[in-house]
Structures are given as C-alpha cells and as structure tokens.
Amino acid sequence: MNPYEAYMKEISQPMRDELTNAGFTELTTPEEVDTFISEKKGTSLVVINSVCGCAAGLARPSARESLNNEKRPENLVTVFAGQDREATSRMRDYLEGYEPSSPSMALLKDGQVLHFIPREEIEDYEVEEIVANLTNAYNQYC
C-alpha cells in the first residue's frame, strides 16, 4: 500500500466505523458484493459511503437514524466510493438504471432496487427529510 492509500485508509476509518457500529456490513471487494446480492434475501439498505461533507453531515446520520423506525430493512450493507473502488463499481452494476452517485442509498429486495436516493436528494436536504424519505420506503416495502 502506498503512503497515499495508507493515509486515506486511516482518514476514512471513522467514516466506515460510523456505519459498521450501527450494524452495517462493509462490502470491500466485488466478490463480497456478488455474494451479498446472490445470497441475501429480503430487504436490504445499501449505503454508498463517501468522504464528502454531505455524507458526514447528512447521509450517514440519516441512514443510522432511519433504523429507529418500526419497519426497517433486514440487511444493512455499505460500500465506500473512492476507497473500495472495485466493490463500489460492482454494486453500481446492480443499481441498474441509476446514475452513479455518492453518497447515495438504495433499498433492495432480493437484489432488485425498490427505492433509490441519489446525492441530489441528500445534498441540501435536512437529516429529518432524508430520514422521512427512507422510512416512507421502509413502511412501503419492509
């Protein structure tokens, strides 16, 4: 690992921990993404994490807070854009029809996208609005 990669890994670790400590499983390789998509049944929240400010102040807090809803996804996973590039690229392959966006969130059922929240619906929104967007989807699909 070169010094830049080591530095970025160290810097991004708290951003990863914010989701994994809330119960999300990190998918760091394309193979882990493929296995997850092919084997996990039921509803899944996928968070495409990022180092940007809207991920820190809006996406991660909203994803965590949304889990306080009575209905919630059975599976929680995350990939890290800009860090785990191959895993993120593979996950985006499964989000067919949606432009690559980070941060972003997708609610899947049996690997199929039911609801997608792109960066444009995170940036410049309040945490409460994003949580409502997520929990409305949970109430409809979970």
Short mmCIF file of N, CA and C in Angstrom, two decimals:
data_model
loop_
_atom_site.label_atom_id
_atom_site.label_comp_id
_atom_site.label_asym_id
_atom_site.label_seq_id
_atom_site.Cartn_x
_atom_site.Cartn_y
_atom_site.Cartn_z
N MET A 1 0.85 -1.17 0.00
CA MET A 1 0.00 0.00 0.00
C MET A 1 0.90 1.24 0.00
N ASN A 2 0.63 2.15 -0.93
CA ASN A 2 1.46 3.35 -0.98
C ASN A 2 1.05 4.34 0.12
N PRO A 3 1.88 5.33 0.42
CA PRO A 3 1.59 6.26 1.52
C PRO A 3 0.24 6.97 1.38
N TYR A 4 -0.14 7.33 0.16
CA TYR A 4 -1.44 7.98 -0.05
C TYR A 4 -2.59 7.05 0.34
N GLU A 5 -2.53 5.81 -0.13
CA GLU A 5 -3.57 4.84 0.19
C GLU A 5 -3.64 4.59 1.69
N ALA A 6 -2.49 4.50 2.34
CA ALA A 6 -2.46 4.29 3.79
C ALA A 6 -3.09 5.47 4.52
N TYR A 7 -2.75 6.67 4.08
CA TYR A 7 -3.31 7.88 4.69
C TYR A 7 -4.84 7.91 4.53
N MET A 8 -5.31 7.64 3.31
CA MET A 8 -6.75 7.69 3.06
C MET A 8 -7.49 6.60 3.84
N LYS A 9 -6.87 5.45 3.99
CA LYS A 9 -7.49 4.38 4.78
C LYS A 9 -7.63 4.81 6.24
N GLU A 10 -6.58 5.44 6.76
CA GLU A 10 -6.61 5.92 8.14
C GLU A 10 -7.66 7.02 8.33
N ILE A 11 -7.70 7.96 7.39
CA ILE A 11 -8.64 9.07 7.47
C ILE A 11 -10.09 8.57 7.35
N SER A 12 -10.34 7.60 6.50
CA SER A 12 -11.71 7.16 6.25
C SER A 12 -12.22 6.16 7.29
N GLN A 13 -11.35 5.62 8.13
CA GLN A 13 -11.79 4.59 9.07
C GLN A 13 -12.93 5.05 9.99
N PRO A 14 -12.87 6.26 10.57
CA PRO A 14 -14.02 6.68 11.40
C PRO A 14 -15.32 6.80 10.59
N MET A 15 -15.21 7.11 9.32
CA MET A 15 -16.39 7.21 8.45
C MET A 15 -16.97 5.83 8.19
N ARG A 16 -16.11 4.85 8.09
CA ARG A 16 -16.56 3.46 7.96
C ARG A 16 -17.20 2.99 9.26
N ASP A 17 -16.51 3.30 10.37
CA ASP A 17 -16.98 2.85 11.68
C ASP A 17 -18.36 3.40 12.02
N GLU A 18 -18.65 4.60 11.54
CA GLU A 18 -19.94 5.22 11.82
C GLU A 18 -21.09 4.32 11.35
N LEU A 19 -20.90 3.65 10.23
CA LEU A 19 -21.94 2.75 9.73
C LEU A 19 -21.80 1.34 10.30
N THR A 20 -20.58 0.82 10.36
CA THR A 20 -20.43 -0.55 10.87
C THR A 20 -20.84 -0.64 12.34
N ASN A 21 -20.60 0.41 13.11
CA ASN A 21 -21.03 0.42 14.51
C ASN A 21 -22.55 0.46 14.64
N ALA A 22 -23.23 0.89 13.57
CA ALA A 22 -24.70 0.92 13.56
C ALA A 22 -25.29 -0.37 12.99
N GLY A 23 -24.43 -1.34 12.66
CA GLY A 23 -24.92 -2.64 12.21
C GLY A 23 -24.76 -2.91 10.73
N PHE A 24 -24.13 -2.00 9.98
CA PHE A 24 -23.90 -2.22 8.56
C PHE A 24 -22.70 -3.13 8.36
N THR A 25 -22.77 -3.97 7.34
CA THR A 25 -21.66 -4.81 6.95
C THR A 25 -20.98 -4.16 5.75
N GLU A 26 -19.66 -4.01 5.84
CA GLU A 26 -18.90 -3.44 4.73
C GLU A 26 -18.64 -4.50 3.68
N LEU A 27 -18.87 -4.13 2.44
CA LEU A 27 -18.51 -4.98 1.31
C LEU A 27 -17.34 -4.29 0.63
N THR A 28 -16.17 -4.92 0.67
CA THR A 28 -14.96 -4.24 0.20
C THR A 28 -14.39 -4.81 -1.09
N THR A 29 -14.98 -5.89 -1.58
CA THR A 29 -14.50 -6.50 -2.84
C THR A 29 -15.69 -6.78 -3.75
N PRO A 30 -15.45 -6.86 -5.05
CA PRO A 30 -16.54 -7.22 -5.96
C PRO A 30 -17.15 -8.59 -5.62
N GLU A 31 -16.31 -9.51 -5.17
CA GLU A 31 -16.80 -10.84 -4.82
C GLU A 31 -17.77 -10.78 -3.63
N GLU A 32 -17.46 -9.94 -2.64
CA GLU A 32 -18.38 -9.79 -1.50
C GLU A 32 -19.71 -9.20 -1.95
N VAL A 33 -19.66 -8.26 -2.88
CA VAL A 33 -20.89 -7.67 -3.41
C VAL A 33 -21.70 -8.73 -4.14
N ASP A 34 -21.06 -9.51 -5.01
CA ASP A 34 -21.76 -10.57 -5.75
C ASP A 34 -22.39 -11.58 -4.81
N THR A 35 -21.65 -11.99 -3.80
CA THR A 35 -22.17 -12.95 -2.83
C THR A 35 -23.37 -12.37 -2.09
N PHE A 36 -23.26 -11.12 -1.66
CA PHE A 36 -24.37 -10.49 -0.96
C PHE A 36 -25.61 -10.45 -1.85
N ILE A 37 -25.48 -9.97 -3.07
CA ILE A 37 -26.62 -9.84 -3.97
C ILE A 37 -27.24 -11.20 -4.27
N SER A 38 -26.42 -12.22 -4.45
CA SER A 38 -26.96 -13.53 -4.83
C SER A 38 -27.52 -14.31 -3.64
N GLU A 39 -27.03 -14.06 -2.43
CA GLU A 39 -27.43 -14.89 -1.29
C GLU A 39 -28.39 -14.23 -0.31
N LYS A 40 -28.34 -12.92 -0.16
CA LYS A 40 -29.19 -12.27 0.84
C LYS A 40 -30.60 -12.09 0.30
N LYS A 41 -31.54 -12.59 1.04
CA LYS A 41 -32.94 -12.45 0.65
C LYS A 41 -33.58 -11.41 1.55
N GLY A 42 -34.71 -10.90 1.09
CA GLY A 42 -35.43 -9.90 1.86
C GLY A 42 -34.97 -8.51 1.50
N THR A 43 -35.30 -7.55 2.36
CA THR A 43 -34.98 -6.15 2.09
C THR A 43 -33.60 -5.79 2.62
N SER A 44 -32.93 -4.92 1.85
CA SER A 44 -31.57 -4.50 2.21
C SER A 44 -31.42 -3.01 1.94
N LEU A 45 -30.79 -2.32 2.89
CA LEU A 45 -30.39 -0.94 2.67
C LEU A 45 -28.92 -0.95 2.30
N VAL A 46 -28.62 -0.36 1.15
CA VAL A 46 -27.25 -0.21 0.68
C VAL A 46 -26.89 1.27 0.77
N VAL A 47 -25.83 1.58 1.52
CA VAL A 47 -25.34 2.95 1.59
C VAL A 47 -24.02 3.02 0.83
N ILE A 48 -23.98 3.87 -0.19
CA ILE A 48 -22.71 4.13 -0.87
C ILE A 48 -22.10 5.31 -0.13
N ASN A 49 -21.11 5.00 0.69
CA ASN A 49 -20.46 5.95 1.59
C ASN A 49 -19.45 6.80 0.82
N SER A 50 -19.07 7.91 1.41
CA SER A 50 -18.15 8.84 0.77
C SER A 50 -17.48 9.69 1.84
N VAL A 51 -16.36 10.32 1.48
CA VAL A 51 -15.68 11.20 2.43
C VAL A 51 -16.22 12.62 2.40
N CYS A 52 -17.14 12.93 1.50
CA CYS A 52 -17.62 14.31 1.35
C CYS A 52 -18.44 14.77 2.55
N GLY A 53 -18.63 16.06 2.62
CA GLY A 53 -19.36 16.66 3.74
C GLY A 53 -20.80 16.23 3.82
N CYS A 54 -21.47 16.04 2.66
CA CYS A 54 -22.88 15.65 2.74
C CYS A 54 -23.02 14.19 3.21
N ALA A 55 -22.00 13.38 3.03
CA ALA A 55 -22.03 12.03 3.60
C ALA A 55 -21.90 12.11 5.12
N ALA A 56 -20.98 12.96 5.56
CA ALA A 56 -20.72 13.09 7.00
C ALA A 56 -21.88 13.72 7.74
N GLY A 57 -22.42 14.81 7.19
CA GLY A 57 -23.43 15.56 7.91
C GLY A 57 -24.86 15.14 7.62
N LEU A 58 -25.06 14.40 6.53
CA LEU A 58 -26.43 14.08 6.13
C LEU A 58 -26.67 12.59 5.89
N ALA A 59 -25.90 11.97 5.00
CA ALA A 59 -26.20 10.58 4.61
C ALA A 59 -26.01 9.59 5.75
N ARG A 60 -24.83 9.58 6.36
CA ARG A 60 -24.59 8.60 7.44
C ARG A 60 -25.53 8.83 8.62
N PRO A 61 -25.68 10.08 9.11
CA PRO A 61 -26.63 10.28 10.22
C PRO A 61 -28.06 9.87 9.85
N SER A 62 -28.48 10.14 8.63
CA SER A 62 -29.84 9.78 8.21
C SER A 62 -30.01 8.26 8.14
N ALA A 63 -29.02 7.58 7.59
CA ALA A 63 -29.10 6.12 7.50
C ALA A 63 -29.20 5.52 8.90
N ARG A 64 -28.38 6.01 9.81
CA ARG A 64 -28.42 5.48 11.19
C ARG A 64 -29.76 5.78 11.86
N GLU A 65 -30.20 7.02 11.77
CA GLU A 65 -31.44 7.41 12.44
C GLU A 65 -32.65 6.68 11.86
N SER A 66 -32.63 6.41 10.57
CA SER A 66 -33.77 5.73 9.94
C SER A 66 -34.01 4.34 10.51
N LEU A 67 -32.99 3.76 11.11
CA LEU A 67 -33.11 2.41 11.65
C LEU A 67 -33.93 2.35 12.92
N ASN A 68 -34.30 3.52 13.47
CA ASN A 68 -35.17 3.56 14.65
C ASN A 68 -36.63 3.34 14.28
N ASN A 69 -36.92 3.24 13.00
CA ASN A 69 -38.28 3.01 12.52
C ASN A 69 -38.74 1.60 12.88
N GLU A 70 -40.04 1.44 13.12
CA GLU A 70 -40.57 0.11 13.45
C GLU A 70 -40.30 -0.89 12.32
N LYS A 71 -40.58 -0.47 11.09
CA LYS A 71 -40.25 -1.31 9.93
C LYS A 71 -38.90 -0.85 9.42
N ARG A 72 -38.05 -1.82 9.15
CA ARG A 72 -36.70 -1.50 8.66
C ARG A 72 -36.17 -2.66 7.84
N PRO A 73 -35.14 -2.40 7.04
CA PRO A 73 -34.58 -3.48 6.20
C PRO A 73 -33.98 -4.60 7.04
N GLU A 74 -34.02 -5.78 6.48
CA GLU A 74 -33.45 -6.94 7.16
C GLU A 74 -31.93 -6.95 7.09
N ASN A 75 -31.37 -6.39 6.02
CA ASN A 75 -29.93 -6.40 5.79
C ASN A 75 -29.43 -4.98 5.60
N LEU A 76 -28.25 -4.71 6.17
CA LEU A 76 -27.64 -3.38 6.07
C LEU A 76 -26.21 -3.56 5.55
N VAL A 77 -25.92 -2.95 4.40
CA VAL A 77 -24.58 -3.05 3.83
C VAL A 77 -24.11 -1.69 3.33
N THR A 78 -22.80 -1.58 3.19
CA THR A 78 -22.21 -0.35 2.69
C THR A 78 -20.99 -0.65 1.84
N VAL A 79 -20.80 0.18 0.83
CA VAL A 79 -19.57 0.20 0.04
C VAL A 79 -19.04 1.62 0.12
N PHE A 80 -17.73 1.79 -0.03
CA PHE A 80 -17.12 3.10 0.15
C PHE A 80 -16.56 3.61 -1.16
N ALA A 81 -17.26 4.58 -1.75
CA ALA A 81 -16.82 5.18 -3.02
C ALA A 81 -15.48 5.88 -2.82
N GLY A 82 -14.61 5.73 -3.78
CA GLY A 82 -13.29 6.36 -3.71
C GLY A 82 -12.29 5.59 -2.87
N GLN A 83 -12.75 4.64 -2.10
CA GLN A 83 -11.86 3.82 -1.27
C GLN A 83 -11.85 2.38 -1.78
N ASP A 84 -13.01 1.78 -1.78
CA ASP A 84 -13.13 0.40 -2.28
C ASP A 84 -13.77 0.49 -3.67
N ARG A 85 -12.97 0.96 -4.60
CA ARG A 85 -13.48 1.31 -5.94
C ARG A 85 -14.12 0.13 -6.66
N GLU A 86 -13.47 -1.03 -6.62
CA GLU A 86 -13.99 -2.19 -7.36
C GLU A 86 -15.31 -2.66 -6.76
N ALA A 87 -15.41 -2.68 -5.44
CA ALA A 87 -16.66 -3.08 -4.78
C ALA A 87 -17.77 -2.09 -5.10
N THR A 88 -17.45 -0.81 -5.07
CA THR A 88 -18.45 0.22 -5.36
C THR A 88 -18.91 0.10 -6.81
N SER A 89 -17.98 -0.11 -7.70
CA SER A 89 -18.33 -0.26 -9.11
C SER A 89 -19.25 -1.46 -9.32
N ARG A 90 -18.95 -2.56 -8.65
CA ARG A 90 -19.78 -3.76 -8.80
C ARG A 90 -21.18 -3.50 -8.23
N MET A 91 -21.27 -2.84 -7.08
CA MET A 91 -22.58 -2.55 -6.51
C MET A 91 -23.38 -1.67 -7.47
N ARG A 92 -22.70 -0.70 -8.07
CA ARG A 92 -23.40 0.18 -9.02
C ARG A 92 -23.91 -0.60 -10.23
N ASP A 93 -23.22 -1.69 -10.60
CA ASP A 93 -23.71 -2.55 -11.68
C ASP A 93 -25.10 -3.09 -11.34
N TYR A 94 -25.35 -3.36 -10.07
CA TYR A 94 -26.64 -3.90 -9.63
C TYR A 94 -27.70 -2.81 -9.49
N LEU A 95 -27.28 -1.56 -9.45
CA LEU A 95 -28.22 -0.44 -9.33
C LEU A 95 -28.54 0.07 -10.74
N GLU A 96 -28.90 -0.85 -11.58
CA GLU A 96 -29.12 -0.59 -13.00
C GLU A 96 -30.18 0.48 -13.20
N GLY A 97 -29.86 1.42 -14.09
CA GLY A 97 -30.80 2.48 -14.39
C GLY A 97 -30.62 3.73 -13.53
N TYR A 98 -29.72 3.68 -12.57
CA TYR A 98 -29.46 4.82 -11.69
C TYR A 98 -28.05 5.32 -11.94
N GLU A 99 -27.90 6.61 -12.09
CA GLU A 99 -26.59 7.21 -12.31
C GLU A 99 -25.70 7.01 -11.08
N PRO A 100 -24.41 6.75 -11.28
CA PRO A 100 -23.50 6.67 -10.13
C PRO A 100 -23.56 7.96 -9.33
N SER A 101 -23.65 7.80 -8.03
CA SER A 101 -23.84 8.94 -7.14
C SER A 101 -23.29 8.58 -5.77
N SER A 102 -22.51 9.47 -5.20
CA SER A 102 -22.05 9.22 -3.84
C SER A 102 -22.02 10.54 -3.07
N PRO A 103 -22.58 10.49 -1.88
CA PRO A 103 -23.23 9.33 -1.29
C PRO A 103 -24.58 9.07 -1.96
N SER A 104 -25.08 7.88 -1.75
CA SER A 104 -26.42 7.52 -2.19
C SER A 104 -26.87 6.32 -1.36
N MET A 105 -28.16 6.03 -1.46
CA MET A 105 -28.73 4.91 -0.71
C MET A 105 -29.75 4.21 -1.58
N ALA A 106 -29.80 2.90 -1.45
CA ALA A 106 -30.77 2.12 -2.21
C ALA A 106 -31.42 1.10 -1.30
N LEU A 107 -32.72 0.95 -1.46
CA LEU A 107 -33.44 -0.11 -0.77
C LEU A 107 -33.70 -1.20 -1.80
N LEU A 108 -33.18 -2.39 -1.51
CA LEU A 108 -33.31 -3.54 -2.42
C LEU A 108 -34.19 -4.60 -1.78
N LYS A 109 -34.82 -5.38 -2.62
CA LYS A 109 -35.48 -6.60 -2.15
C LYS A 109 -35.04 -7.71 -3.07
N ASP A 110 -34.43 -8.72 -2.49
CA ASP A 110 -33.91 -9.85 -3.26
C ASP A 110 -33.04 -9.36 -4.42
N GLY A 111 -32.24 -8.31 -4.16
CA GLY A 111 -31.29 -7.80 -5.14
C GLY A 111 -31.86 -6.80 -6.13
N GLN A 112 -33.17 -6.54 -6.09
CA GLN A 112 -33.80 -5.60 -7.02
C GLN A 112 -34.03 -4.26 -6.34
N VAL A 113 -33.73 -3.16 -7.04
CA VAL A 113 -33.90 -1.82 -6.48
C VAL A 113 -35.38 -1.48 -6.38
N LEU A 114 -35.81 -1.13 -5.15
CA LEU A 114 -37.17 -0.67 -4.91
C LEU A 114 -37.23 0.85 -4.77
N HIS A 115 -36.16 1.43 -4.22
CA HIS A 115 -36.13 2.87 -3.91
C HIS A 115 -34.68 3.31 -3.95
N PHE A 116 -34.43 4.48 -4.54
CA PHE A 116 -33.07 4.97 -4.66
C PHE A 116 -33.04 6.44 -4.27
N ILE A 117 -32.06 6.80 -3.46
CA ILE A 117 -31.87 8.19 -3.06
C ILE A 117 -30.49 8.63 -3.54
N PRO A 118 -30.45 9.43 -4.61
CA PRO A 118 -29.16 9.92 -5.13
C PRO A 118 -28.64 11.09 -4.31
N ARG A 119 -27.42 11.45 -4.57
CA ARG A 119 -26.80 12.59 -3.88
C ARG A 119 -27.68 13.84 -3.96
N GLU A 120 -28.35 14.04 -5.10
CA GLU A 120 -29.20 15.22 -5.28
C GLU A 120 -30.34 15.28 -4.29
N GLU A 121 -30.73 14.12 -3.72
CA GLU A 121 -31.79 14.09 -2.72
C GLU A 121 -31.23 13.97 -1.30
N ILE A 122 -29.92 14.18 -1.17
CA ILE A 122 -29.24 14.20 0.13
C ILE A 122 -28.66 15.59 0.37
N GLU A 123 -27.87 16.04 -0.60
CA GLU A 123 -27.23 17.35 -0.51
C GLU A 123 -28.31 18.43 -0.44
N ASP A 124 -28.15 19.38 0.46
CA ASP A 124 -29.09 20.50 0.64
C ASP A 124 -30.43 20.09 1.23
N TYR A 125 -30.56 18.87 1.72
CA TYR A 125 -31.75 18.44 2.45
C TYR A 125 -31.39 18.36 3.92
N GLU A 126 -32.40 18.37 4.77
CA GLU A 126 -32.19 18.21 6.21
C GLU A 126 -32.20 16.71 6.53
N VAL A 127 -31.52 16.36 7.63
CA VAL A 127 -31.49 14.95 8.07
C VAL A 127 -32.92 14.42 8.20
N GLU A 128 -33.81 15.22 8.80
CA GLU A 128 -35.19 14.78 9.01
C GLU A 128 -35.89 14.45 7.69
N GLU A 129 -35.60 15.21 6.65
CA GLU A 129 -36.22 14.95 5.34
C GLU A 129 -35.70 13.66 4.73
N ILE A 130 -34.42 13.40 4.89
CA ILE A 130 -33.82 12.18 4.35
C ILE A 130 -34.31 10.97 5.13
N VAL A 131 -34.40 11.11 6.45
CA VAL A 131 -34.94 10.03 7.28
C VAL A 131 -36.38 9.73 6.86
N ALA A 132 -37.18 10.77 6.64
CA ALA A 132 -38.57 10.56 6.20
C ALA A 132 -38.61 9.85 4.85
N ASN A 133 -37.72 10.21 3.93
CA ASN A 133 -37.63 9.56 2.63
C ASN A 133 -37.35 8.06 2.82
N LEU A 134 -36.39 7.74 3.68
CA LEU A 134 -36.04 6.34 3.95
C LEU A 134 -37.18 5.60 4.65
N THR A 135 -37.71 6.19 5.72
CA THR A 135 -38.73 5.47 6.50
C THR A 135 -40.02 5.29 5.71
N ASN A 136 -40.35 6.23 4.82
CA ASN A 136 -41.52 6.02 3.94
C ASN A 136 -41.30 4.80 3.06
N ALA A 137 -40.08 4.66 2.55
CA ALA A 137 -39.75 3.47 1.73
C ALA A 137 -39.80 2.20 2.59
N TYR A 138 -39.28 2.26 3.80
CA TYR A 138 -39.32 1.09 4.69
C TYR A 138 -40.78 0.70 4.95
N ASN A 139 -41.61 1.69 5.26
CA ASN A 139 -43.02 1.42 5.58
C ASN A 139 -43.73 0.80 4.38
N GLN A 140 -43.33 1.18 3.18
CA GLN A 140 -43.96 0.64 1.98
C GLN A 140 -43.45 -0.77 1.63
N TYR A 141 -42.14 -1.00 1.80
CA TYR A 141 -41.54 -2.23 1.27
C TYR A 141 -41.06 -3.25 2.32
N CYS A 142 -40.88 -2.84 3.55
CA CYS A 142 -40.31 -3.76 4.55
C CYS A 142 -41.38 -4.44 5.40
#
